[in-house]
Coordinates of N, CA and C in Angstrom, one line a residue:
X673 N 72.7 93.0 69.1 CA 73.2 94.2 69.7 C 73.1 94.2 71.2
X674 N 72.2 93.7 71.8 CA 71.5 93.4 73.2 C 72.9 92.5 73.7
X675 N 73.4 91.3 73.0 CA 74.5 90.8 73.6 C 75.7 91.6 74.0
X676 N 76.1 92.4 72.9 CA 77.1 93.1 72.7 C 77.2 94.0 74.2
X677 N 76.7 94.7 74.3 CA 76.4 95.7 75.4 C 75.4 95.3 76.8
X678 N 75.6 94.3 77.1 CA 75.0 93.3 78.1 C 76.0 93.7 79.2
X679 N 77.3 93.6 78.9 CA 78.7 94.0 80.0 C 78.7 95.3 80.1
X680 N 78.3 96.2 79.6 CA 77.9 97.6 79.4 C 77.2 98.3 80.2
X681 N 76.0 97.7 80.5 CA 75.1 98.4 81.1 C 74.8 98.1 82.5
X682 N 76.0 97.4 83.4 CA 76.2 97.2 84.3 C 77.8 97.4 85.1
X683 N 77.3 98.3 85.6 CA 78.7 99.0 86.0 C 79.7 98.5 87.2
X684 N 78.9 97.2 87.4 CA 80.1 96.4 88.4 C 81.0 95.4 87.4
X685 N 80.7 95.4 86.2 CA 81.5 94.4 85.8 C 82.8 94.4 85.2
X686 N 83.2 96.0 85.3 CA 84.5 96.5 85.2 C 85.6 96.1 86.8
X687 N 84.9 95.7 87.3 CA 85.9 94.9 88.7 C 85.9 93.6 88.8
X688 N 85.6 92.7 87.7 CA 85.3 91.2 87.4 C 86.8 90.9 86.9
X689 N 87.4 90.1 87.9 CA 88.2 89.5 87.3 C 88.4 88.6 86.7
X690 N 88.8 88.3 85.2 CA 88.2 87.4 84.2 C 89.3 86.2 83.5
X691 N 89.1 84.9 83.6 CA 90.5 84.2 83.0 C 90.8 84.4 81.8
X692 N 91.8 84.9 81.1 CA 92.1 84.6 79.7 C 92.3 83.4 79.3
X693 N 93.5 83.5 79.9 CA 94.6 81.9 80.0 C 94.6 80.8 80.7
X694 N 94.0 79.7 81.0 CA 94.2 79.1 82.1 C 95.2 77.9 81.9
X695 N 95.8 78.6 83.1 CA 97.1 77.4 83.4 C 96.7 76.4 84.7
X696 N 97.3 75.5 84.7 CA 97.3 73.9 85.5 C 97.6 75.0 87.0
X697 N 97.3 74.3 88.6 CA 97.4 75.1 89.0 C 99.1 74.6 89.4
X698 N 99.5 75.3 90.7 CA 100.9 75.2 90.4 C 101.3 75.4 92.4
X699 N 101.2 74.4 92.8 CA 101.0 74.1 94.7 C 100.1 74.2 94.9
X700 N 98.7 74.3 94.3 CA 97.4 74.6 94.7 C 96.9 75.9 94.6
X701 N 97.9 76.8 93.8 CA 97.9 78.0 93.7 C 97.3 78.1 92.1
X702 N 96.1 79.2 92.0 CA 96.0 79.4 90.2 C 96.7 80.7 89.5
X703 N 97.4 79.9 88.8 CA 98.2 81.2 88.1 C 98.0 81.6 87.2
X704 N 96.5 81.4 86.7 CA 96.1 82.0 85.1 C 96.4 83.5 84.9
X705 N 96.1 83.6 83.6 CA 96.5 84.8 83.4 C 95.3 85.5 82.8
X706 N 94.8 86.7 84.2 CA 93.3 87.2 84.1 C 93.5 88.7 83.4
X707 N 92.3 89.6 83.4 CA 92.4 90.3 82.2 C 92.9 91.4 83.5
X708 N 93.4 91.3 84.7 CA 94.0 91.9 85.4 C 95.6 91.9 85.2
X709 N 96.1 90.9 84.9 CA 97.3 90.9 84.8 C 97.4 90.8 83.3
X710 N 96.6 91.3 82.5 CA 96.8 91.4 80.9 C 96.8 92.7 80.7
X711 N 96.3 93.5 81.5 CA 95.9 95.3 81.6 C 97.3 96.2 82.5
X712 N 97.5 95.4 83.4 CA 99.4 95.3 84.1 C 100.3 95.4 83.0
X713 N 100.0 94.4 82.0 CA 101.4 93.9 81.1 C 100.9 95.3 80.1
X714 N 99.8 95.5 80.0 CA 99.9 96.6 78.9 C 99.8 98.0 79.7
X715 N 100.3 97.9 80.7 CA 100.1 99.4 81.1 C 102.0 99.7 81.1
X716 N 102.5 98.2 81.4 CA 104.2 98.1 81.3 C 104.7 98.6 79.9
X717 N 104.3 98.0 78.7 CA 104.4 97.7 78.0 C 104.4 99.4 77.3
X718 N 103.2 99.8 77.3 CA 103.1 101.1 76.8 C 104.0 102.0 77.5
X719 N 104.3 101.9 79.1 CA 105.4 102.9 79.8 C 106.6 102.8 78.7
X720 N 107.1 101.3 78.2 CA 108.3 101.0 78.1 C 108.3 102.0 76.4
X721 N 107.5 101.8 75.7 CA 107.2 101.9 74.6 C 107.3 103.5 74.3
X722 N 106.7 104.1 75.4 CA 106.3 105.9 75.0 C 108.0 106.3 75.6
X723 N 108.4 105.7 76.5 CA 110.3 106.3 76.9 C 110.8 105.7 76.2
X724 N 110.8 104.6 75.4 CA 111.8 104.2 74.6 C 111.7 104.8 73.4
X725 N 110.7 105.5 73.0 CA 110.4 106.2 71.8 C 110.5 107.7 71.6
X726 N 110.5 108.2 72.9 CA 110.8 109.3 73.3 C 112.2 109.6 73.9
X727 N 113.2 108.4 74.2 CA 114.6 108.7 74.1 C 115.1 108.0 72.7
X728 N 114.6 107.5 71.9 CA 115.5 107.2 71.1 C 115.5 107.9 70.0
X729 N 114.4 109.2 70.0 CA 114.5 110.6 68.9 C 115.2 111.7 69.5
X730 N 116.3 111.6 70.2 CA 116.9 112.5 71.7 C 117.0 113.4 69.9
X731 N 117.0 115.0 70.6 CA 117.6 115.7 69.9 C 117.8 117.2 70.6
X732 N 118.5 117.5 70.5 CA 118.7 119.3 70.8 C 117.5 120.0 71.5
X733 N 116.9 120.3 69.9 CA 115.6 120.8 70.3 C 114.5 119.5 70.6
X734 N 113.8 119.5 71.4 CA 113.3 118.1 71.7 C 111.6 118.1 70.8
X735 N 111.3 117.5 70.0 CA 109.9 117.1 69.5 C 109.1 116.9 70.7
X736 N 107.9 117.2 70.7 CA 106.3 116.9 71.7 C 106.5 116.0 72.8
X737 N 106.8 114.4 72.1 CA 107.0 113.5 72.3 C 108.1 113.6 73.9
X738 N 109.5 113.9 73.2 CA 110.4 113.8 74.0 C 110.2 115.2 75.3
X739 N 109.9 115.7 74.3 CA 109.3 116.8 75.6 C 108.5 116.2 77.1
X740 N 107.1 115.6 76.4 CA 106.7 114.7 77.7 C 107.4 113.8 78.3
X741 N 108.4 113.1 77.7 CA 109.1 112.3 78.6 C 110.5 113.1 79.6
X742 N 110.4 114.1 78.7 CA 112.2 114.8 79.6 C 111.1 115.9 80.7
X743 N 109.7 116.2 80.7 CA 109.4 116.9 81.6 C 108.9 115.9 82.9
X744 N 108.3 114.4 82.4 CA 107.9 113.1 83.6 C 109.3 112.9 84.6
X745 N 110.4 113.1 83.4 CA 111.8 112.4 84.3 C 112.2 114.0 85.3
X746 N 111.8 115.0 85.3 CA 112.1 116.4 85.7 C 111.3 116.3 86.9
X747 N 109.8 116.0 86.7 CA 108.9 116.2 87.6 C 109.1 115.4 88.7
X748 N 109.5 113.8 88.6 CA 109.7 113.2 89.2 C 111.0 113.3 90.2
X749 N 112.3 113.8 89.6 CA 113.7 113.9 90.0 C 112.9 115.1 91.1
X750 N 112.8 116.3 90.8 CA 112.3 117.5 91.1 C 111.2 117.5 92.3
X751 N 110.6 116.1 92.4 CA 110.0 115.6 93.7 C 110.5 114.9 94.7
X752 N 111.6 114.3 94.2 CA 112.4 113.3 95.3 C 113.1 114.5 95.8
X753 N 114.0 115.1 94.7 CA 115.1 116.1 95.4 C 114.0 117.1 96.3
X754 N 112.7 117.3 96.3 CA 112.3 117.8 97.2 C 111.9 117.5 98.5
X755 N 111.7 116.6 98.7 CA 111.3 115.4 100.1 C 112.0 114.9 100.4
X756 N 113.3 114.2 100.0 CA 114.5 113.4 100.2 C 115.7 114.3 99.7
X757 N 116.1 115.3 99.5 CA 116.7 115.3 99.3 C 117.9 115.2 98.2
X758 N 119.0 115.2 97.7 CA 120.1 114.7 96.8 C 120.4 113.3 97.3
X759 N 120.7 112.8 98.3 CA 120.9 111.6 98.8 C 119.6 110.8 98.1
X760 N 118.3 111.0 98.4 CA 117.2 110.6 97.9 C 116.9 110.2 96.4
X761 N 118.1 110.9 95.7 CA 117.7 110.3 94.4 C 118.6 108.9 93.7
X762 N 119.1 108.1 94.9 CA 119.7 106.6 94.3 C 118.2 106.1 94.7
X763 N 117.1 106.2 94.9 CA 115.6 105.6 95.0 C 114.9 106.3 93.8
X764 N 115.6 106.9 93.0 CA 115.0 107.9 91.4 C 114.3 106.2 90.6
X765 N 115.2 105.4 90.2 CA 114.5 104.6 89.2 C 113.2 103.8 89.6
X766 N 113.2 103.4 90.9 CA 112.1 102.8 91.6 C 111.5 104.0 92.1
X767 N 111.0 105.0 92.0 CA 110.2 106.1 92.2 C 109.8 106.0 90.9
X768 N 110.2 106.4 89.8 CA 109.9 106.9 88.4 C 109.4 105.9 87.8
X769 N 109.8 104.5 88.1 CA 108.7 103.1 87.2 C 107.4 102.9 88.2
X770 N 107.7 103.3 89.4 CA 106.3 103.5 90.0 C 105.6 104.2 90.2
X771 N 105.8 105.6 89.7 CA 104.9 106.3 89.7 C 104.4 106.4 88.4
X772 N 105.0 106.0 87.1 CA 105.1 106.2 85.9 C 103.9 104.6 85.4
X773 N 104.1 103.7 86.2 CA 103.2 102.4 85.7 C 102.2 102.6 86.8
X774 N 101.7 103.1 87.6 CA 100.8 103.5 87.8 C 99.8 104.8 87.2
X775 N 100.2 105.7 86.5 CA 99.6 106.7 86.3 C 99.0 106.2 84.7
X776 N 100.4 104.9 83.9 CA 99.7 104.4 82.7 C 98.3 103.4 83.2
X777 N 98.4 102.6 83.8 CA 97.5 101.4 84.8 C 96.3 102.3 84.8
X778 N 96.0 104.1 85.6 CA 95.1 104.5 85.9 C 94.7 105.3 84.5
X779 N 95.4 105.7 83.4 CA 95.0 106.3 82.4 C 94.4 105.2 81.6
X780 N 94.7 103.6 81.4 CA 94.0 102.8 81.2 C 92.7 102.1 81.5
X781 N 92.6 102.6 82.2 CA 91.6 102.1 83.7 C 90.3 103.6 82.9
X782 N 90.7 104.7 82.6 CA 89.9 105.5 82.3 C 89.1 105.4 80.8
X783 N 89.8 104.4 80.3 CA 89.3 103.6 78.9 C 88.1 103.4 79.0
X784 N 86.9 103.8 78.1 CA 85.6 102.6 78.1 C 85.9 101.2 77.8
X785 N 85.3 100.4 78.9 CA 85.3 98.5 79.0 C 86.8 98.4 79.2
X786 N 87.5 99.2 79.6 CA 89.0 98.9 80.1 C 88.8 98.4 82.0
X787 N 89.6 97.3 81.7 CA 89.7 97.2 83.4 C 91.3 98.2 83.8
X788 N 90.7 98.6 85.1 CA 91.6 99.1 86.3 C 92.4 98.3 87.1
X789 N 93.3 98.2 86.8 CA 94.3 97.7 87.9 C 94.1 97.9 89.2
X790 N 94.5 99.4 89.4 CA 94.7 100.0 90.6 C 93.2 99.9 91.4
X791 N 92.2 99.4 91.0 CA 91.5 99.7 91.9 C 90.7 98.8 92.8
X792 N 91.9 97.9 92.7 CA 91.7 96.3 93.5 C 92.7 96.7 94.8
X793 N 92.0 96.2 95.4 CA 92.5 96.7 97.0 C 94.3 96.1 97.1
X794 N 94.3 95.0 96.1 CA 95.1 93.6 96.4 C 96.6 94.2 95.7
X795 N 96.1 95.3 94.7 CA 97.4 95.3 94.3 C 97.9 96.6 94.6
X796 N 97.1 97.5 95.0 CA 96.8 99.1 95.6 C 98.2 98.4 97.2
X797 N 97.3 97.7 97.7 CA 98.1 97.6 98.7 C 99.2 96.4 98.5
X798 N 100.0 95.7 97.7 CA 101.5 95.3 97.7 C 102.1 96.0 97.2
X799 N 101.8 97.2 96.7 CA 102.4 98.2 96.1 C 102.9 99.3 97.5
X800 N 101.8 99.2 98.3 CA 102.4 100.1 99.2 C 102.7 99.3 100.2
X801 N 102.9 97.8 100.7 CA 103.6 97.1 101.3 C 104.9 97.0 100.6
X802 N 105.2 97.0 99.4 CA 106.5 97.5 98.5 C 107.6 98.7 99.0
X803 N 106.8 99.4 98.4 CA 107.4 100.6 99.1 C 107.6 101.3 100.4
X804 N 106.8 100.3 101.2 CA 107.0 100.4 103.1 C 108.4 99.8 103.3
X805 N 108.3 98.2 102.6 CA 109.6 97.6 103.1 C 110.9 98.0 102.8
X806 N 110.7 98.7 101.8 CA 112.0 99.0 100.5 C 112.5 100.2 101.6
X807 N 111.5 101.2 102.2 CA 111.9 102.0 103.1 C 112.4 101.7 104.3
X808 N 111.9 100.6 105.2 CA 112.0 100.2 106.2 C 113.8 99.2 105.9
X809 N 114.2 98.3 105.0 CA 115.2 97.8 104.5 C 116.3 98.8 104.8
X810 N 115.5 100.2 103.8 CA 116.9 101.2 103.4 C 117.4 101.7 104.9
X811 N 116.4 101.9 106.2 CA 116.7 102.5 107.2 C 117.1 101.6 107.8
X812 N 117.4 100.4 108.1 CA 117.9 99.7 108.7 C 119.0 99.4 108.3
X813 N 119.3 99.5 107.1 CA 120.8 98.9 106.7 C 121.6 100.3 106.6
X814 N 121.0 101.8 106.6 CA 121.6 102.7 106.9 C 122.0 103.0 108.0
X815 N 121.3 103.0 109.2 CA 121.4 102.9 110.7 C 122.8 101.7 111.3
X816 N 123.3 100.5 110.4 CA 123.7 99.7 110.6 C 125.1 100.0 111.1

């Protein structure tokens, strides 16, 4: 039982990034596949899973289910159209998978012995170098 809960009773080891898979490397680069990018695939995975399950019982009156998903796509639309605008919502689908695979990532992250994505500096920040450029792109080719 002492092995079992050895990872437990030390609370830095939820930031350990850990190999699953290891692959050959590939230009000197390692591309294994750590329990960081295994906790990514399932935070994707579950987004894809609870909208694809909650549009494909579409009905009139909406069940629980579809309810949380037609009030995330509301909340979301209902925030762009407030800060940007109607113009602002051709950036709705890349707003809504990013705010949407982040909020699964951090409800994951809240799991006991679940690793956190989000709370590595590395991916916190190309996520907002993402969305810097994607903005800086849009204004420049609109300005053009």
């Amino acid at each position: 039982m002492n092995l079992f809960f050895h990872g437990a009773a030390d609370p830095m080891k939820q930031f350990e990034v850990q190999k699953w898979i290891d692959f050959p490397p590939v230009f000197g680069y390692d591309i294994s596949f750590t329990n960081a990018s295994g906790f990514m695939l399932l935070g994707v995975v579950l987004c894809i899973a609870f909208f694809g399950y909650a549009a494909s019982r579409g009905k009139i009156v909406p069940n629980r289910l579809q309810s949380m998903g037609e009030i995330g796509y509301g909340f979301v639309a209902d925030m762009i159209r407030g800060t940007a605008g109607e113009e602002g919502l051709r950036f709705f689908p890349f707003v809504f998978t990013l705010f949407f695979f982040i909020l699964f990532a951090n409800v994951i992250g809240m799991s006991p012995y679940a690793f956190t994505t989000t709370s590595h500096l590395v991916v916190t920040g190309l996520l907002a170098m993402l969305v810097i450029s994607i903005v800086v792109v849009f204004g420049l080719w609109k300005k053009k």
